[in-house]
Every structure is written in structure tokens, then in C-alpha cells.
Amino acid sequence: MEWTGTWIFNPRGVEAFCALKKLCICAALMGAVLLRVNAESCPWSCSCANSTATVSCLDSQETEIPGDIPPWVNTLILRGNNVSTLPECAFSPNGTELELVTLLLSHNNIQTIEPYAFLGLPRLQLLDLSHNRLVVISEMAFYGLEELRYLHLNDTLTAFGARQLSRALDSESLRNLQRLELSGNRLKTVPLASFDTFNLHVLVLTNNSIEVIGKDNITSFSELRNLDVFLAQNPFRCTCDIETFYHWLKNSSQCPDSHQLLCSQPDGKKGIPLEKLRHEDVDCRSAELEAVSYVFLGLVLALIGVVFLMVLYLNGGGIKRWLNNFRDACRDQMEVYHYRYEQDSDPRLANVAV
């Protein structure tokens, strides 16, 4: 069957089709240009994921932070490199602010953080500096991180770096900090005496060398009612020095891992959970009373000894006469016994007596 219909020309339809075709071509060209720009702006030693706005620079052994980080990045992962120093404006050397929200810098052998190292990252919320070897931390190291919420410093502090940390954290730039992780740093004390400048919700101090939590720290913890403090795997010294800490654990719910806290000293309490200690085990007043009783006993004995010596000194003549009389009495008695013994042993005297 042959179709004999008539084709009707519609100029408006052709114009609409051409316009749609041009729009599609323009969109394709723009997409290609954007992809090309993103591909060209990705650092050569890194991989970029446009869909997640992530740049990863892994195990490249680079000694410096890439200087061509694209401004559209939300997550930057630098791991397995050899970046010993974070200089000023390390991530925005040309003054361009980045959109970074997450910055992961673990395992890079970072030893020094210079002043204003993170300047140009006003939107950064998570900073991970774990598993490095921080020796020098400038007081202004974290300047400009007003939006930072999470700071991870696990297994990264040397002894010298730990002493500088408190000054670096005492910055108004960190007033919105909510979680601070300091696990595995061999810390002997809590590095902050006060938490007034923070909005902390979580403080992780696990796997350190803390023996005693001081009264000032307990006071600071109690002032932040929403704060959770994690303290497992620390060698606590279970003497009366932890009395305040012991009562805080008993009366507060701010230590979620309190059931994991164990005594390390003294030997008689080693391995005992702090929760199972008795009140008298950490009562400083009992220990003080016991010490006072021993001191008092020593003083009494010393006084008795002094009195005895004074009596001997003041009554020396009488004592000497008494000793002489006692000696003479003993001598007379011995002579009597000796005489009787001689009589009993002589048979002639015995016959005379009969």
C-alpha cells in the first residue's frame, strides 16, 4: 500500500529544532571545557574525583604541599609523603582561599608547623595530623581556623611538641572546636588546664602515660557538662592522689569508658578497675591520720626515753649505791652457797654432824 499524503512545511518547527540543537551543542562544549579545566588543574602527582570534589595525593614521597590545588576541592588527602614542614599559607601560597572542608595529613613525617600554616582555609571543619612527628608547633599554627570542628592529633607528638601544644591550642580561632583527639602521645598530664576557649564535646586521651588527673582538670571537665572524656589505657596510680578523680568517676557520667580504667600502681592494686576501689583506698584523710598516729607514737617513745635518761642522770648516786648494795647482797649469798657446798661434800664433817 503506497502512502500518498502531502508533506506540510512548518517553518516554526524547523526554527525550534535548530535552537534546541544549538543549545545541546553549547552545553556539550561547556561541559567539555569544564572537564578539561578540572583535569588540567589537578596536581600531577595526585588523583582528582570531580564527583566528590576530592583530591588524593598518596605515597608520592613529595617534600612539599602541591602548589596547584584546585579551588573547587572540598576534601584533600595527603598521605605517605615526606612533608617535614608546613610553612605559612601552605595550602594557599598565592593568597587564594580554598573551599576545603576536610584536610587529612596523616603519615607525612610532619615535624614543624609554622605560624599561619592553615591560613586561607576559612571553611575547614576537619583536620587530621595523626601519625606524624611534631617537634615544633607555633603558637599561631592554627590561626584562621574559625570553623574547625574536629582536630585529630593521635600518635603524633614528641615530648617537645607536647609541651608546645597547650599554647598552640590556646587560640580564639579554635572557639568552635568540638572534638580533640590526643591518643597515643605518651602524655603525662592533660595538656590544657582550662577549656574556656573551646566548645568541646569530646576529648580523647586514651593510650597515654597519665597517672593522675589533677583537681584543676576535674574542675574544668565539670564546667563543661556536655563534655565526654575518654581515658582508657592509661597507667593510673591508685593512691590517695586520685581521690578527686575517683569521686568524679563515681558521681559523673562524663567518662564513657570508665569501666576500662585500671590501676597500674601500687603493686597490690595493679589490674584492679578504678570503679571497684573502695573509698578508704583513696581517702587522703585516712592516710594522713595513719601517718600522724605513727608520728605521735614516735614522739611518745622519744619522750619516754628522754625521761628515763634524765632520771638516770639526776639520780646517778642513788642508783650507784643501789647497784653496790645489790652486788654485795649477791656476793654474800654466793658465799653462803659456797660454804654449804663445801660442808656437804666433806664426809668427815658429815660424820661429826651425825
Coordinates of C-alpha atoms in Angstrom, one line a residue:
M1 CA 0.0 0.0 0.0
E2 CA 1.5 3.3 -1.1
W3 CA 1.2 6.4 1.1
T4 CA 0.1 9.4 -0.9
G5 CA -0.2 12.0 1.9
T6 CA 1.1 15.6 1.4
W7 CA 4.1 16.9 3.5
I8 CA 3.3 20.3 5.1
F9 CA 6.3 22.6 5.7
N10 CA 6.3 24.3 9.1
P11 CA 9.0 27.0 9.4
R12 CA 8.4 27.5 13.2
G13 CA 9.1 23.8 13.9
V14 CA 12.4 24.0 12.0
E15 CA 13.4 27.1 13.9
A16 CA 12.6 25.4 17.2
F17 CA 14.6 22.3 16.2
C18 CA 17.6 24.4 15.2
A19 CA 17.5 26.3 18.5
L20 CA 17.4 23.1 20.5
K21 CA 20.3 21.6 18.5
K22 CA 22.4 24.7 19.2
L23 CA 21.6 24.6 22.9
C24 CA 22.7 20.9 23.1
I25 CA 25.9 21.7 21.3
C26 CA 26.7 24.6 23.6
A27 CA 26.0 22.5 26.7
A28 CA 28.3 19.8 25.4
L29 CA 31.0 22.3 24.6
M30 CA 30.8 23.9 28.0
G31 CA 30.9 20.5 29.8
A32 CA 33.9 19.6 27.8
V33 CA 35.6 22.8 28.7
L34 CA 34.8 22.4 32.4
L35 CA 36.1 18.8 32.4
R36 CA 39.3 20.0 30.6
V37 CA 39.8 22.8 33.1
N38 CA 39.3 20.4 36.1
A39 CA 41.6 17.8 34.5
E40 CA 44.3 20.4 33.9
S41 CA 44.0 21.9 37.4
C42 CA 44.6 18.6 39.1
P43 CA 48.1 18.3 40.6
W44 CA 50.2 16.0 38.5
S45 CA 51.1 13.7 41.4
C46 CA 47.6 13.4 42.7
S47 CA 44.3 11.9 41.6
C48 CA 41.1 14.0 41.4
A49 CA 37.5 12.9 41.8
N50 CA 35.2 15.7 40.4
S51 CA 32.0 14.0 41.6
T52 CA 33.1 14.1 45.2
A53 CA 35.4 17.2 44.9
T54 CA 38.2 15.2 46.4
V55 CA 42.0 15.3 45.6
S56 CA 44.2 12.5 46.8
C57 CA 48.0 12.6 46.9
L58 CA 49.1 9.3 48.2
D59 CA 52.5 7.7 48.7
S60 CA 54.3 10.0 46.3
Q61 CA 57.1 11.0 48.8
E62 CA 56.7 14.6 47.9
T63 CA 58.5 17.0 50.2
E64 CA 56.2 20.0 49.7
I65 CA 52.5 20.6 49.6
P66 CA 51.2 20.8 45.9
G67 CA 51.0 24.4 44.9
D68 CA 48.3 23.9 42.3
I69 CA 45.4 22.6 44.4
P70 CA 42.2 23.5 42.6
P71 CA 39.9 25.9 44.4
W72 CA 36.8 23.6 44.0
V73 CA 38.2 20.9 46.3
N74 CA 36.3 20.0 49.4
T75 CA 38.4 17.1 50.6
L76 CA 42.2 17.0 50.3
I77 CA 44.0 13.8 51.3
L78 CA 47.8 13.9 51.6
R79 CA 49.2 10.6 53.0
G80 CA 52.5 8.8 52.7
N81 CA 54.6 11.8 51.7
N82 CA 57.7 13.4 53.3
V83 CA 56.5 16.9 54.1
S84 CA 58.6 17.8 57.1
T85 CA 57.4 21.4 57.4
L86 CA 54.1 23.2 56.9
P87 CA 55.1 26.8 56.1
E88 CA 52.9 29.9 56.2
C89 CA 49.9 29.7 53.9
A90 CA 50.9 26.1 53.0
F91 CA 47.7 25.5 51.1
S92 CA 47.1 28.9 49.5
P93 CA 50.5 30.3 48.6
N94 CA 49.1 32.7 46.1
G95 CA 46.5 34.1 48.6
T96 CA 43.5 32.3 47.0
E97 CA 41.1 30.9 49.6
L98 CA 40.1 27.2 49.1
E99 CA 36.8 25.6 49.7
L100 CA 38.4 22.8 51.8
V101 CA 36.2 21.2 54.4
T102 CA 38.3 18.1 55.2
L103 CA 42.1 18.0 55.3
L104 CA 43.8 14.7 56.0
L105 CA 47.5 14.9 56.6
S106 CA 48.4 11.7 58.4
H107 CA 51.7 9.7 57.8
N108 CA 53.6 12.6 56.2
N109 CA 56.5 12.9 58.7
I110 CA 55.5 16.4 59.5
Q111 CA 57.8 17.9 62.2
T112 CA 57.2 21.6 62.1
I113 CA 54.0 23.7 61.8
E114 CA 54.9 27.3 61.3
P115 CA 52.7 30.3 62.1
Y116 CA 49.6 30.8 59.9
A117 CA 50.2 27.4 58.2
F118 CA 46.5 26.9 57.5
L119 CA 45.6 30.5 56.6
G120 CA 43.3 30.6 53.5
L121 CA 41.1 27.7 54.7
P122 CA 38.3 29.5 56.4
R123 CA 35.7 26.7 55.8
L124 CA 37.9 23.8 57.1
Q125 CA 36.0 21.6 59.6
L126 CA 38.2 18.5 60.0
L127 CA 42.0 18.5 60.3
D128 CA 43.8 15.2 60.8
L129 CA 47.5 15.5 61.7
S130 CA 47.8 12.0 63.2
H131 CA 50.9 9.7 62.8
N132 CA 53.4 12.4 62.2
R133 CA 56.3 13.5 64.4
L134 CA 55.5 17.0 65.6
V135 CA 58.5 18.7 67.2
V136 CA 57.7 22.4 66.7
I137 CA 54.2 23.8 66.9
S138 CA 53.9 27.5 66.6
E139 CA 51.5 29.4 68.9
M140 CA 49.8 30.7 65.8
A141 CA 49.8 27.3 64.0
F142 CA 46.0 27.0 63.9
Y143 CA 45.2 30.7 63.3
G144 CA 42.3 31.3 61.0
L145 CA 40.5 28.0 61.5
E146 CA 37.3 29.6 63.0
E147 CA 35.1 26.8 61.5
L148 CA 37.3 23.9 62.7
R149 CA 35.2 21.3 64.5
Y150 CA 37.4 18.2 64.6
L151 CA 41.2 18.1 65.3
H152 CA 43.0 14.7 65.3
L153 CA 46.5 14.6 66.8
N154 CA 46.8 10.9 67.5
D155 CA 50.3 9.3 67.9
T156 CA 52.0 12.4 66.5
L157 CA 53.5 14.4 69.4
T158 CA 57.1 14.2 70.5
A159 CA 57.9 15.2 74.1
F160 CA 58.9 18.7 73.0
G161 CA 55.9 19.1 70.8
A162 CA 53.6 18.1 73.6
R163 CA 54.9 21.0 75.7
Q164 CA 54.2 23.4 72.9
L165 CA 50.7 22.1 72.2
S166 CA 48.9 23.9 75.0
R167 CA 50.0 27.3 73.7
A168 CA 49.0 26.4 70.2
L169 CA 45.6 25.2 71.3
D170 CA 45.0 28.3 73.4
S171 CA 43.8 30.3 70.4
E172 CA 40.5 32.1 69.9
S173 CA 40.5 30.7 66.4
L174 CA 39.5 27.3 67.8
R175 CA 36.5 28.5 69.7
N176 CA 34.2 26.2 67.7
L177 CA 36.3 23.1 68.2
Q178 CA 34.1 20.2 69.3
R179 CA 36.3 17.1 69.2
L180 CA 40.0 16.9 70.2
E181 CA 41.9 13.6 69.8
L182 CA 45.2 13.1 71.6
S183 CA 45.5 9.4 71.8
G184 CA 48.9 7.6 71.9
N185 CA 51.1 10.6 72.6
R186 CA 52.7 9.4 75.9
L187 CA 51.2 12.5 77.6
K188 CA 51.7 12.5 81.4
T189 CA 49.2 15.3 82.1
V190 CA 46.2 16.8 80.4
P191 CA 47.8 19.4 78.0
L192 CA 45.2 22.0 78.8
A193 CA 44.4 23.4 82.3
S194 CA 41.3 25.2 81.0
F195 CA 38.8 24.7 78.3
D196 CA 37.2 28.1 78.4
T197 CA 38.1 28.9 74.8
F198 CA 36.6 25.8 73.3
N199 CA 33.1 24.3 72.7
L200 CA 34.5 20.8 73.3
H201 CA 32.1 17.8 73.3
V202 CA 34.7 15.0 73.1
L203 CA 38.2 14.8 74.4
V204 CA 40.2 11.6 73.7
L205 CA 43.2 11.0 75.9
T206 CA 43.4 7.2 75.6
N207 CA 46.7 5.2 75.5
N208 CA 48.9 7.9 77.1
S209 CA 51.1 7.9 80.3
I210 CA 48.7 9.7 82.6
E211 CA 48.9 8.6 86.2
V212 CA 46.8 11.2 87.9
I213 CA 44.0 13.6 86.8
G214 CA 44.5 16.8 88.8
K215 CA 41.9 18.8 90.7
D216 CA 42.1 21.7 88.2
N217 CA 41.4 19.3 85.3
I218 CA 38.4 17.8 87.1
T219 CA 37.0 21.3 87.7
S220 CA 37.4 22.1 84.0
F221 CA 35.7 18.9 83.0
S222 CA 32.8 19.5 85.4
E223 CA 32.2 23.0 84.0
L224 CA 31.6 21.6 80.5
R225 CA 28.5 19.4 81.2
N226 CA 28.3 18.2 77.6
L227 CA 32.0 17.0 77.5
D228 CA 32.9 13.3 77.2
V229 CA 36.4 12.4 78.2
F230 CA 37.9 9.1 77.1
L231 CA 40.8 7.9 79.4
A232 CA 41.3 4.1 78.8
Q233 CA 44.8 2.6 78.6
N234 CA 46.5 5.0 81.0
P235 CA 48.7 3.7 83.9
F236 CA 46.7 5.2 86.8
R237 CA 48.4 5.4 90.2
C238 CA 45.7 4.3 92.6
T239 CA 46.7 6.1 95.8
C240 CA 45.0 9.0 97.7
D241 CA 46.3 11.3 94.9
I242 CA 43.4 10.3 92.8
E243 CA 40.7 11.0 95.4
T244 CA 39.1 13.8 93.5
F245 CA 39.3 11.9 90.2
Y246 CA 37.8 8.8 91.9
H247 CA 34.8 10.8 93.2
W248 CA 34.3 12.4 89.8
L249 CA 34.2 9.0 88.1
K250 CA 31.7 7.8 90.7
N251 CA 29.4 10.8 90.5
S252 CA 29.7 11.8 86.9
S253 CA 28.8 10.3 83.5
Q254 CA 31.4 12.3 81.6
C255 CA 33.8 9.3 81.2
P256 CA 32.1 6.8 78.9
D257 CA 35.0 4.3 79.2
S258 CA 35.3 4.5 83.0
H259 CA 34.8 0.7 83.2
Q260 CA 38.0 0.2 81.3
L261 CA 40.2 2.3 83.6
L262 CA 42.7 0.1 85.5
C263 CA 45.2 0.7 88.3
S264 CA 48.8 0.3 87.4
Q265 CA 50.3 1.3 90.8
P266 CA 50.9 0.3 93.6
D267 CA 51.6 -3.4 93.0
G268 CA 48.9 -4.5 95.4
K269 CA 46.2 -2.8 93.3
K270 CA 47.7 -3.5 89.8
G271 CA 45.0 -4.5 87.4
I272 CA 42.1 -3.6 89.6
P273 CA 39.4 -1.5 87.9
L274 CA 39.1 2.0 89.4
E275 CA 35.4 1.5 89.7
K276 CA 35.9 -1.3 92.2
L277 CA 38.2 0.6 94.5
R278 CA 36.8 1.4 98.0
H279 CA 36.5 4.8 99.4
E280 CA 39.2 4.1 102.0
D281 CA 41.6 3.1 99.3
V282 CA 41.8 6.6 98.0
D283 CA 40.9 8.6 101.2
C284 CA 43.7 11.0 101.8
R285 CA 42.5 11.8 105.3
S286 CA 42.9 8.1 106.4
A287 CA 46.4 8.1 105.1
E288 CA 47.1 11.4 106.9
L289 CA 45.7 10.1 110.1
E290 CA 47.7 6.9 109.9
A291 CA 50.9 9.0 109.3
V292 CA 50.0 11.3 112.2
S293 CA 49.5 8.3 114.5
Y294 CA 52.9 6.9 113.7
V295 CA 54.5 10.3 114.3
F296 CA 52.7 10.6 117.6
L297 CA 53.8 7.1 118.7
G298 CA 57.4 8.0 117.8
L299 CA 57.2 11.2 119.8
V300 CA 55.8 9.4 122.9
L301 CA 58.6 6.8 122.7
A302 CA 61.2 9.5 122.3
L303 CA 59.7 11.4 125.3
I304 CA 59.8 8.2 127.5
G305 CA 63.5 7.7 126.5
V306 CA 64.4 11.3 127.4
V307 CA 62.6 11.0 130.8
F308 CA 64.4 7.7 131.5
L309 CA 67.8 9.3 130.7
M310 CA 67.0 12.3 132.8
V311 CA 66.2 10.1 135.8
L312 CA 69.4 8.2 135.4
Y313 CA 71.3 11.5 135.2
L314 CA 69.6 13.2 138.2
N315 CA 69.6 10.1 140.5
G316 CA 73.0 8.7 139.5
G317 CA 74.4 8.5 143.1
G318 CA 71.4 6.6 144.4
I319 CA 71.4 4.2 141.5
K320 CA 75.1 3.6 142.1
R321 CA 74.5 2.8 145.8
W322 CA 71.6 0.5 144.9
L323 CA 73.8 -1.3 142.4
N324 CA 76.6 -1.7 145.0
N325 CA 74.2 -3.0 147.6
F326 CA 72.7 -5.4 145.1
R327 CA 76.2 -6.5 144.2
D328 CA 77.2 -7.1 147.9
A329 CA 74.0 -9.0 148.5
C330 CA 74.7 -11.2 145.6
R331 CA 78.2 -11.8 146.8
D332 CA 77.1 -12.7 150.4
Q333 CA 74.5 -15.1 149.0
M334 CA 77.1 -16.7 146.8
E335 CA 79.5 -17.2 149.8
V336 CA 76.7 -18.9 151.8
Y337 CA 76.0 -21.2 148.9
H338 CA 79.7 -21.9 148.6
Y339 CA 80.1 -22.7 152.3
R340 CA 77.2 -25.1 152.3
Y341 CA 78.5 -26.8 149.3
E342 CA 81.9 -27.5 151.0
Q343 CA 80.2 -28.9 154.1
D344 CA 78.0 -31.2 152.1
S345 CA 81.0 -32.5 150.1
D346 CA 83.3 -33.3 153.1
P347 CA 82.5 -36.8 154.6
R348 CA 84.3 -36.0 157.9
L349 CA 82.2 -33.1 158.6
A350 CA 79.2 -35.2 157.8
N351 CA 80.2 -37.9 160.4
V352 CA 80.8 -35.2 163.1
A353 CA 77.4 -33.9 162.4
V354 CA 75.9 -37.3 163.0

